[in-house]
Amino acid sequence: MKLLVMGPPGAGKGSQARRLVKDYQLTNISTGEMFRQSANRGEELGKKAMEFINDGNLVSDEITNEIVRRRLFEEGDNQDFLLDGYPRTVSQAKALDNMLKEMNSRLDAVVNIVVDKDIILERMVGRRVCKNCGYTYHVRYQPPKTQGTCDQCGGELYQREDDKLDSVRNRLRIYEEKTKPIIDYYKGRGMLININGMQSFDAVYRDINKALRDVT
Ligand code: ADP
Ligand code: ADP
Ligand code: ZN
């Protein structure tokens, strides 16, 4: 299955994606995670990307399309994957279409997680991420067993620079302006599945699974 998970920042894409990739055996392609890992490794690309990311701005379409292209072609034609956080602009959606066409492939479904703004804000400012493995927690809704420490790997948890309030506001504005139009792009192709993200982790996951049963 070739799946795209979209939704505003903080909607729960990453949290749902990590269960989906396990259960459906998909390669997880998260552009945000790729940028953060590249920066952690001290690479030029990652460092440059973080200048945009920390203020809540998008990385350029050119750079983003290129890292996705490399990753997709690396995986090969028949690889099943889940894209999380890409595409984020109509221009990226078109670039993705072209890549898939080149691979004689296409998306099976686009899962759109719908969450209201006040809930998004609460989720984002309470999010904590493992410095080492990238696993995501929430101070209230998904606290680690030991405060400040990752359950998975013992790594240190931190608050992303772009999860601070000023960046969050900018990201929501950019989402409305640049990313939301993609919803219509996929709706027009009959691929869109809207999921109510304002429920427990398990309930959201259950609804996604139910919807995917009709696709596969
Ligand atoms: P979130 O989980 O809040 O949706 P991500 O981890 O997916 O955030 O992305 C973090 C940041 O990385 C984005 O705010 C943006 O700056 C950058 N980024 C990620 N994916 C893309 C993309 N497809 N195009 C441009 N920038 C991106
Ligand atoms: P995204 O990848 O869309 O930015 P995340 O999966 O990182 O979103 O979730 C954002 C924050 O909200 C995280 O701290 C996560 O633990 C929390 N969260 C995600 N889904 C839910 C949910 N259904 N209920 C409560 N908190 C959630
Ligand atoms: Zn960890």
PDB file of C-alpha atoms and ligand atoms in Angstrom:
ATOM      1  CA  MET A   1       0.000   0.000   0.000  1.00  0.00           C
ATOM      2  CA  LYS A   2       1.144   3.499  -0.835  1.00  0.00           C
ATOM      3  CA  LEU A   3      -0.264   5.911   1.660  1.00  0.00           C
ATOM      4  CA  LEU A   4      -0.162   9.593   2.372  1.00  0.00           C
ATOM      5  CA  VAL A   5      -1.008  10.955   5.813  1.00  0.00           C
ATOM      6  CA  MET A   6      -1.765  14.649   5.992  1.00  0.00           C
ATOM      7  CA  GLY A   7      -3.222  17.194   8.353  1.00  0.00           C
ATOM      8  CA  PRO A   8      -2.215  20.384  10.150  1.00  0.00           C
ATOM      9  CA  PRO A   9       0.953  20.421  12.247  1.00  0.00           C
ATOM     10  CA  GLY A  10       0.287  18.651  15.540  1.00  0.00           C
ATOM     11  CA  ALA A  11      -2.733  16.742  14.208  1.00  0.00           C
ATOM     12  CA  GLY A  12      -1.225  13.382  15.131  1.00  0.00           C
ATOM     13  CA  LYS A  13       0.231  12.325  11.767  1.00  0.00           C
ATOM     14  CA  GLY A  14       3.488  11.035  13.214  1.00  0.00           C
ATOM     15  CA  SER A  15       1.775   9.208  16.075  1.00  0.00           C
ATOM     16  CA  GLN A  16      -0.590   7.389  13.715  1.00  0.00           C
ATOM     17  CA  ALA A  17       2.127   6.846  11.111  1.00  0.00           C
ATOM     18  CA  ARG A  18       4.359   4.927  13.505  1.00  0.00           C
ATOM     19  CA  ARG A  19       1.569   2.391  14.136  1.00  0.00           C
ATOM     20  CA  LEU A  20       0.532   2.172  10.498  1.00  0.00           C
ATOM     21  CA  VAL A  21       4.042   1.477   9.199  1.00  0.00           C
ATOM     22  CA  LYS A  22       4.389  -1.362  11.694  1.00  0.00           C
ATOM     23  CA  ASP A  23       1.014  -2.980  11.050  1.00  0.00           C
ATOM     24  CA  TYR A  24       1.054  -2.572   7.260  1.00  0.00           C
ATOM     25  CA  GLN A  25       4.821  -2.989   6.878  1.00  0.00           C
ATOM     26  CA  LEU A  26       5.401   0.305   5.109  1.00  0.00           C
ATOM     27  CA  THR A  27       8.557   2.338   4.727  1.00  0.00           C
ATOM     28  CA  ASN A  28       8.114   5.524   6.759  1.00  0.00           C
ATOM     29  CA  ILE A  29       9.043   8.646   4.830  1.00  0.00           C
ATOM     30  CA  SER A  30       8.742  11.735   7.037  1.00  0.00           C
ATOM     31  CA  THR A  31      10.361  14.810   5.539  1.00  0.00           C
ATOM     32  CA  GLY A  32      10.387  16.668   8.889  1.00  0.00           C
ATOM     33  CA  GLU A  33      12.153  13.718  10.524  1.00  0.00           C
ATOM     34  CA  MET A  34      14.618  13.486   7.628  1.00  0.00           C
ATOM     35  CA  PHE A  35      15.533  17.161   8.031  1.00  0.00           C
ATOM     36  CA  ARG A  36      15.943  16.849  11.807  1.00  0.00           C
ATOM     37  CA  GLN A  37      18.098  13.737  11.496  1.00  0.00           C
ATOM     38  CA  SER A  38      20.241  15.345   8.852  1.00  0.00           C
ATOM     39  CA  ALA A  39      20.770  18.352  11.151  1.00  0.00           C
ATOM     40  CA  ASN A  40      21.616  16.035  14.078  1.00  0.00           C
ATOM     41  CA  ARG A  41      24.278  14.392  11.941  1.00  0.00           C
ATOM     42  CA  GLY A  42      25.716  17.859  11.320  1.00  0.00           C
ATOM     43  CA  GLU A  43      25.090  17.776   7.551  1.00  0.00           C
ATOM     44  CA  GLU A  44      24.910  20.979   5.516  1.00  0.00           C
ATOM     45  CA  LEU A  45      21.455  20.151   4.115  1.00  0.00           C
ATOM     46  CA  GLY A  46      19.990  19.640   7.573  1.00  0.00           C
ATOM     47  CA  LYS A  47      21.625  22.721   9.033  1.00  0.00           C
ATOM     48  CA  LYS A  48      20.314  24.865   6.194  1.00  0.00           C
ATOM     49  CA  ALA A  49      16.838  23.349   6.477  1.00  0.00           C
ATOM     50  CA  MET A  50      16.703  24.051  10.236  1.00  0.00           C
ATOM     51  CA  GLU A  51      17.084  27.788   9.586  1.00  0.00           C
ATOM     52  CA  PHE A  52      13.672  27.673   7.908  1.00  0.00           C
ATOM     53  CA  ILE A  53      12.167  25.045  10.179  1.00  0.00           C
ATOM     54  CA  ASN A  54      12.958  26.737  13.514  1.00  0.00           C
ATOM     55  CA  ASP A  55      11.001  29.851  12.519  1.00  0.00           C
ATOM     56  CA  GLY A  56       8.125  27.715  11.334  1.00  0.00           C
ATOM     57  CA  ASN A  57       8.699  28.321   7.625  1.00  0.00           C
ATOM     58  CA  LEU A  58       8.699  25.666   4.910  1.00  0.00           C
ATOM     59  CA  VAL A  59      11.876  24.339   3.382  1.00  0.00           C
ATOM     60  CA  SER A  60      11.976  25.075  -0.374  1.00  0.00           C
ATOM     61  CA  ASP A  61      10.060  22.800  -2.740  1.00  0.00           C
ATOM     62  CA  GLU A  62      13.247  22.165  -4.657  1.00  0.00           C
ATOM     63  CA  ILE A  63      15.210  20.753  -1.713  1.00  0.00           C
ATOM     64  CA  THR A  64      12.234  18.859  -0.327  1.00  0.00           C
ATOM     65  CA  ASN A  65      11.287  17.258  -3.645  1.00  0.00           C
ATOM     66  CA  GLU A  66      14.878  16.195  -4.152  1.00  0.00           C
ATOM     67  CA  ILE A  67      15.230  14.367  -0.822  1.00  0.00           C
ATOM     68  CA  VAL A  68      11.908  12.588  -1.383  1.00  0.00           C
ATOM     69  CA  ARG A  69      12.865  11.627  -4.923  1.00  0.00           C
ATOM     70  CA  ARG A  70      16.161  10.157  -3.741  1.00  0.00           C
ATOM     71  CA  ARG A  71      14.419   8.206  -1.006  1.00  0.00           C
ATOM     72  CA  LEU A  72      11.654   6.848  -3.252  1.00  0.00           C
ATOM     73  CA  PHE A  73      14.019   5.714  -5.961  1.00  0.00           C
ATOM     74  CA  GLU A  74      16.345   4.218  -3.375  1.00  0.00           C
ATOM     75  CA  GLU A  75      13.459   2.092  -2.119  1.00  0.00           C
ATOM     76  CA  GLY A  76      12.626   0.883  -5.611  1.00  0.00           C
ATOM     77  CA  ASP A  77       9.425   0.521  -7.606  1.00  0.00           C
ATOM     78  CA  ASN A  78       7.485  -1.993  -5.590  1.00  0.00           C
ATOM     79  CA  GLN A  79       8.185  -0.674  -2.143  1.00  0.00           C
ATOM     80  CA  ASP A  80       5.138   0.149  -0.055  1.00  0.00           C
ATOM     81  CA  PHE A  81       5.469   3.407   1.822  1.00  0.00           C
ATOM     82  CA  LEU A  82       3.784   5.969   4.007  1.00  0.00           C
ATOM     83  CA  LEU A  83       4.495   9.638   3.358  1.00  0.00           C
ATOM     84  CA  ASP A  84       4.129  11.810   6.469  1.00  0.00           C
ATOM     85  CA  GLY A  85       4.401  15.573   6.035  1.00  0.00           C
ATOM     86  CA  TYR A  86       4.966  15.491   2.283  1.00  0.00           C
ATOM     87  CA  PRO A  87       3.593  16.995   0.069  1.00  0.00           C
ATOM     88  CA  ARG A  88       2.957  20.304   1.816  1.00  0.00           C
ATOM     89  CA  THR A  89       2.375  22.500  -1.246  1.00  0.00           C
ATOM     90  CA  VAL A  90       0.453  21.981  -4.490  1.00  0.00           C
ATOM     91  CA  SER A  91       3.731  22.182  -6.347  1.00  0.00           C
ATOM     92  CA  GLN A  92       5.097  19.301  -4.231  1.00  0.00           C
ATOM     93  CA  ALA A  93       1.919  17.302  -4.870  1.00  0.00           C
ATOM     94  CA  LYS A  94       2.476  17.686  -8.606  1.00  0.00           C
ATOM     95  CA  ALA A  95       6.140  16.734  -8.278  1.00  0.00           C
ATOM     96  CA  LEU A  96       5.104  13.620  -6.338  1.00  0.00           C
ATOM     97  CA  ASP A  97       2.621  12.685  -9.063  1.00  0.00           C
ATOM     98  CA  ASN A  98       5.407  12.856 -11.604  1.00  0.00           C
ATOM     99  CA  MET A  99       7.767  10.745  -9.502  1.00  0.00           C
ATOM    100  CA  LEU A 100       5.089   8.085  -9.055  1.00  0.00           C
ATOM    101  CA  LYS A 101       4.294   8.138 -12.754  1.00  0.00           C
ATOM    102  CA  GLU A 102       7.968   7.553 -13.524  1.00  0.00           C
ATOM    103  CA  MET A 103       7.808   4.542 -11.216  1.00  0.00           C
ATOM    104  CA  ASN A 104       4.564   3.296 -12.851  1.00  0.00           C
ATOM    105  CA  SER A 105       2.960   3.671  -9.491  1.00  0.00           C
ATOM    106  CA  ARG A 106       0.262   5.628  -7.705  1.00  0.00           C
ATOM    107  CA  LEU A 107      -1.062   6.425  -4.249  1.00  0.00           C
ATOM    108  CA  ASP A 108      -3.731   4.126  -2.830  1.00  0.00           C
ATOM    109  CA  ALA A 109      -5.159   6.593  -0.346  1.00  0.00           C
ATOM    110  CA  VAL A 110      -4.738   9.997   1.256  1.00  0.00           C
ATOM    111  CA  VAL A 111      -5.634  10.076   4.946  1.00  0.00           C
ATOM    112  CA  ASN A 112      -6.439  13.590   6.170  1.00  0.00           C
ATOM    113  CA  ILE A 113      -6.515  13.975   9.970  1.00  0.00           C
ATOM    114  CA  VAL A 114      -8.907  16.770  10.897  1.00  0.00           C
ATOM    115  CA  VAL A 115      -8.315  18.675  14.170  1.00  0.00           C
ATOM    116  CA  ASP A 116      -9.500  22.095  15.396  1.00  0.00           C
ATOM    117  CA  LYS A 117      -7.033  24.868  16.063  1.00  0.00           C
ATOM    118  CA  ASP A 118      -7.310  25.024  19.868  1.00  0.00           C
ATOM    119  CA  ILE A 119      -6.566  21.314  20.160  1.00  0.00           C
ATOM    120  CA  ILE A 120      -3.660  21.636  17.741  1.00  0.00           C
ATOM    121  CA  LEU A 121      -2.079  24.353  19.873  1.00  0.00           C
ATOM    122  CA  GLU A 122      -2.352  22.260  23.016  1.00  0.00           C
ATOM    123  CA  ARG A 123      -0.863  19.246  21.293  1.00  0.00           C
ATOM    124  CA  MET A 124       2.054  21.145  19.831  1.00  0.00           C
ATOM    125  CA  VAL A 125       3.179  23.064  22.891  1.00  0.00           C
ATOM    126  CA  GLY A 126       3.000  19.859  24.971  1.00  0.00           C
ATOM    127  CA  ARG A 127       4.926  17.765  22.463  1.00  0.00           C
ATOM    128  CA  ARG A 128       8.324  16.401  23.491  1.00  0.00           C
ATOM    129  CA  VAL A 129      10.653  14.528  21.157  1.00  0.00           C
ATOM    130  CA  CYS A 130      13.540  12.146  21.774  1.00  0.00           C
ATOM    131  CA  LYS A 131      16.858  13.658  20.729  1.00  0.00           C
ATOM    132  CA  ASN A 132      18.195  10.238  19.933  1.00  0.00           C
ATOM    133  CA  CYS A 133      15.429   8.269  18.159  1.00  0.00           C
ATOM    134  CA  GLY A 134      12.784  10.907  17.308  1.00  0.00           C
ATOM    135  CA  TYR A 135       9.973   9.192  19.242  1.00  0.00           C
ATOM    136  CA  THR A 136       7.216  11.670  20.150  1.00  0.00           C
ATOM    137  CA  TYR A 137       5.545  12.156  23.533  1.00  0.00           C
ATOM    138  CA  HIS A 138       3.092  14.605  25.066  1.00  0.00           C
ATOM    139  CA  VAL A 139       3.512  15.995  28.582  1.00  0.00           C
ATOM    140  CA  ARG A 140      -0.143  15.294  29.312  1.00  0.00           C
ATOM    141  CA  TYR A 141      -1.538  12.858  26.751  1.00  0.00           C
ATOM    142  CA  GLN A 142       1.435  10.573  26.309  1.00  0.00           C
ATOM    143  CA  PRO A 143       3.943  11.130  29.094  1.00  0.00           C
ATOM    144  CA  PRO A 144       7.068   8.952  29.231  1.00  0.00           C
ATOM    145  CA  LYS A 145       7.466   6.613  32.220  1.00  0.00           C
ATOM    146  CA  THR A 146      10.341   8.737  33.522  1.00  0.00           C
ATOM    147  CA  GLN A 147      10.037  12.473  32.989  1.00  0.00           C
ATOM    148  CA  GLY A 148      12.445  13.781  30.352  1.00  0.00           C
ATOM    149  CA  THR A 149      13.618  10.319  29.266  1.00  0.00           C
ATOM    150  CA  CYS A 150      12.606   8.262  26.225  1.00  0.00           C
ATOM    151  CA  ASP A 151      10.873   4.945  27.002  1.00  0.00           C
ATOM    152  CA  GLN A 152      12.182   3.462  23.773  1.00  0.00           C
ATOM    153  CA  CYS A 153      15.891   4.203  24.001  1.00  0.00           C
ATOM    154  CA  GLY A 154      16.651   6.151  27.189  1.00  0.00           C
ATOM    155  CA  GLY A 155      17.459   9.276  25.142  1.00  0.00           C
ATOM    156  CA  GLU A 156      16.836  12.815  26.357  1.00  0.00           C
ATOM    157  CA  LEU A 157      13.502  14.459  25.522  1.00  0.00           C
ATOM    158  CA  TYR A 158      13.380  18.053  24.296  1.00  0.00           C
ATOM    159  CA  GLN A 159      10.899  20.606  23.016  1.00  0.00           C
ATOM    160  CA  ARG A 160      11.331  21.359  19.325  1.00  0.00           C
ATOM    161  CA  GLU A 161      12.271  24.987  18.647  1.00  0.00           C
ATOM    162  CA  ASP A 162       9.390  25.163  16.152  1.00  0.00           C
ATOM    163  CA  ASP A 163       6.902  23.924  18.786  1.00  0.00           C
ATOM    164  CA  LYS A 164       7.259  27.188  20.712  1.00  0.00           C
ATOM    165  CA  LEU A 165       4.282  29.478  20.418  1.00  0.00           C
ATOM    166  CA  ASP A 166       5.615  32.036  17.887  1.00  0.00           C
ATOM    167  CA  SER A 167       6.698  29.372  15.415  1.00  0.00           C
ATOM    168  CA  VAL A 168       3.505  27.441  15.953  1.00  0.00           C
ATOM    169  CA  ARG A 169       1.398  30.445  14.955  1.00  0.00           C
ATOM    170  CA  ASN A 170       3.459  30.903  11.812  1.00  0.00           C
ATOM    171  CA  ARG A 171       3.179  27.218  10.943  1.00  0.00           C
ATOM    172  CA  LEU A 172      -0.598  27.290  11.259  1.00  0.00           C
ATOM    173  CA  ARG A 173      -0.765  30.327   8.999  1.00  0.00           C
ATOM    174  CA  ILE A 174       1.418  28.617   6.416  1.00  0.00           C
ATOM    175  CA  TYR A 175      -0.656  25.462   6.676  1.00  0.00           C
ATOM    176  CA  GLU A 176      -3.828  27.398   5.839  1.00  0.00           C
ATOM    177  CA  GLU A 177      -2.211  29.190   2.932  1.00  0.00           C
ATOM    178  CA  LYS A 178       0.065  26.596   1.339  1.00  0.00           C
ATOM    179  CA  THR A 179      -0.922  23.123   2.499  1.00  0.00           C
ATOM    180  CA  LYS A 180      -4.709  23.212   2.806  1.00  0.00           C
ATOM    181  CA  PRO A 181      -5.204  23.609  -0.981  1.00  0.00           C
ATOM    182  CA  ILE A 182      -3.784  20.103  -1.413  1.00  0.00           C
ATOM    183  CA  ILE A 183      -6.907  18.716   0.242  1.00  0.00           C
ATOM    184  CA  ASP A 184      -8.962  19.790  -2.784  1.00  0.00           C
ATOM    185  CA  TYR A 185      -6.263  18.506  -5.103  1.00  0.00           C
ATOM    186  CA  TYR A 186      -6.718  14.964  -3.744  1.00  0.00           C
ATOM    187  CA  LYS A 187     -10.434  15.292  -3.176  1.00  0.00           C
ATOM    188  CA  GLY A 188     -10.820  16.000  -6.885  1.00  0.00           C
ATOM    189  CA  ARG A 189      -9.051  12.719  -7.602  1.00  0.00           C
ATOM    190  CA  GLY A 190     -11.377  10.782  -5.278  1.00  0.00           C
ATOM    191  CA  MET A 191      -8.556   9.721  -2.988  1.00  0.00           C
ATOM    192  CA  LEU A 192      -9.308  11.680   0.144  1.00  0.00           C
ATOM    193  CA  ILE A 193     -10.295  10.031   3.424  1.00  0.00           C
ATOM    194  CA  ASN A 194     -11.158  12.481   6.208  1.00  0.00           C
ATOM    195  CA  ILE A 195     -10.564  11.189   9.732  1.00  0.00           C
ATOM    196  CA  ASN A 196     -11.722  12.860  12.939  1.00  0.00           C
ATOM    197  CA  GLY A 197      -8.461  13.431  14.828  1.00  0.00           C
ATOM    198  CA  MET A 198     -10.161  14.856  17.917  1.00  0.00           C
ATOM    199  CA  GLN A 199     -10.408  11.501  19.649  1.00  0.00           C
ATOM    200  CA  SER A 200      -8.083   9.229  21.598  1.00  0.00           C
ATOM    201  CA  PHE A 201      -5.009   7.795  19.845  1.00  0.00           C
ATOM    202  CA  ASP A 202      -6.723   4.400  19.644  1.00  0.00           C
ATOM    203  CA  ALA A 203     -10.018   5.745  18.295  1.00  0.00           C
ATOM    204  CA  VAL A 204      -8.239   7.673  15.543  1.00  0.00           C
ATOM    205  CA  TYR A 205      -6.246   4.591  14.640  1.00  0.00           C
ATOM    206  CA  ARG A 206      -9.399   2.451  14.579  1.00  0.00           C
ATOM    207  CA  ASP A 207     -11.112   4.894  12.188  1.00  0.00           C
ATOM    208  CA  ILE A 208      -8.109   4.973   9.861  1.00  0.00           C
ATOM    209  CA  ASN A 209      -8.004   1.185   9.756  1.00  0.00           C
ATOM    210  CA  LYS A 210     -11.703   0.984   9.057  1.00  0.00           C
ATOM    211  CA  ALA A 211     -11.365   3.393   6.146  1.00  0.00           C
ATOM    212  CA  LEU A 212      -8.326   1.592   4.747  1.00  0.00           C
ATOM    213  CA  ARG A 213     -10.190  -1.699   4.701  1.00  0.00           C
ATOM    214  CA  ASP A 214     -12.365  -0.302   1.908  1.00  0.00           C
ATOM    215  CA  VAL A 215      -9.302   0.728  -0.085  1.00  0.00           C
ATOM    216  CA  THR A 216      -7.201  -2.429   0.069  1.00  0.00           C
TER     217      THR A 216
HETATM  218  P1  ADP B   1       4.664  18.459  12.097  1.00  0.00           P
HETATM  219  O1  ADP B   1       4.841  17.110  12.721  1.00  0.00           O
HETATM  220  O2  ADP B   1       4.419  19.503  13.109  1.00  0.00           O
HETATM  221  O3  ADP B   1       3.653  18.475  11.019  1.00  0.00           O
HETATM  222  P2  ADP B   1       7.098  17.943  10.631  1.00  0.00           P
HETATM  223  O4  ADP B   1       8.002  17.221  11.554  1.00  0.00           O
HETATM  224  O5  ADP B   1       6.375  17.148   9.623  1.00  0.00           O
HETATM  225  O6  ADP B   1       6.088  18.834  11.479  1.00  0.00           O
HETATM  226  O7  ADP B   1       7.900  19.093   9.879  1.00  0.00           O
HETATM  227  C1  ADP B   1       8.655  20.034  10.610  1.00  0.00           C
HETATM  228  C2  ADP B   1       9.071  21.155   9.701  1.00  0.00           C
HETATM  229  O8  ADP B   1       9.922  20.652   8.654  1.00  0.00           O
HETATM  230  C3  ADP B   1       7.947  21.883   8.965  1.00  0.00           C
HETATM  231  O9  ADP B   1       7.329  22.874   9.746  1.00  0.00           O
HETATM  232  C4  ADP B   1       8.720  22.473   7.785  1.00  0.00           C
HETATM  233  O10 ADP B   1       9.486  23.590   8.183  1.00  0.00           O
HETATM  234  C5  ADP B   1       9.701  21.358   7.446  1.00  0.00           C
HETATM  235  N1  ADP B   1       9.102  20.443   6.456  1.00  0.00           N
HETATM  236  C6  ADP B   1       8.685  19.171   6.664  1.00  0.00           C
HETATM  237  N2  ADP B   1       8.139  18.649   5.558  1.00  0.00           N
HETATM  238  C7  ADP B   1       8.191  19.619   4.618  1.00  0.00           C
HETATM  239  C8  ADP B   1       7.761  19.721   3.269  1.00  0.00           C
HETATM  240  N3  ADP B   1       7.136  18.694   2.650  1.00  0.00           N
HETATM  241  N4  ADP B   1       7.981  20.889   2.619  1.00  0.00           N
HETATM  242  C9  ADP B   1       8.577  21.925   3.209  1.00  0.00           C
HETATM  243  N5  ADP B   1       9.007  21.904   4.477  1.00  0.00           N
HETATM  244  C10 ADP B   1       8.816  20.775   5.184  1.00  0.00           C
HETATM  245  P1  ADP B   2       2.052  15.626  13.762  1.00  0.00           P
HETATM  246  O1  ADP B   2       3.000  14.582  13.265  1.00  0.00           O
HETATM  247  O2  ADP B   2       0.797  15.719  12.951  1.00  0.00           O
HETATM  248  O3  ADP B   2       2.685  16.965  13.947  1.00  0.00           O
HETATM  249  P2  ADP B   2       2.206  14.221  16.339  1.00  0.00           P
HETATM  250  O4  ADP B   2       1.838  12.815  16.066  1.00  0.00           O
HETATM  251  O5  ADP B   2       3.621  14.554  16.582  1.00  0.00           O
HETATM  252  O6  ADP B   2       1.551  15.173  15.207  1.00  0.00           O
HETATM  253  O7  ADP B   2       1.305  14.697  17.586  1.00  0.00           O
HETATM  254  C1  ADP B   2       1.424  15.998  18.111  1.00  0.00           C
HETATM  255  C2  ADP B   2       1.350  15.914  19.639  1.00  0.00           C
HETATM  256  O8  ADP B   2       0.022  15.577  20.040  1.00  0.00           O
HETATM  257  C3  ADP B   2       2.263  14.868  20.243  1.00  0.00           C
HETATM  258  O9  ADP B   2       2.762  15.353  21.459  1.00  0.00           O
HETATM  259  C4  ADP B   2       1.339  13.656  20.456  1.00  0.00           C
HETATM  260  O10 ADP B   2       1.757  12.868  21.549  1.00  0.00           O
HETATM  261  C5  ADP B   2       0.001  14.320  20.712  1.00  0.00           C
HETATM  262  N1  ADP B   2      -1.136  13.578  20.139  1.00  0.00           N
HETATM  263  C6  ADP B   2      -1.234  13.030  18.908  1.00  0.00           C
HETATM  264  N2  ADP B   2      -2.421  12.410  18.718  1.00  0.00           N
HETATM  265  C7  ADP B   2      -3.120  12.591  19.867  1.00  0.00           C
HETATM  266  C8  ADP B   2      -4.427  12.178  20.314  1.00  0.00           C
HETATM  267  N3  ADP B   2      -5.241  11.492  19.529  1.00  0.00           N
HETATM  268  N4  ADP B   2      -4.798  12.546  21.559  1.00  0.00           N
HETATM  269  C9  ADP B   2      -3.975  13.249  22.368  1.00  0.00           C
HETATM  270  N5  ADP B   2      -2.737  13.665  22.012  1.00  0.00           N
HETATM  271  C10 ADP B   2      -2.312  13.342  20.777  1.00  0.00           C
HETATM  272 ZN    ZN B   3      14.363   7.621  22.006  1.00  0.00          ZN
END
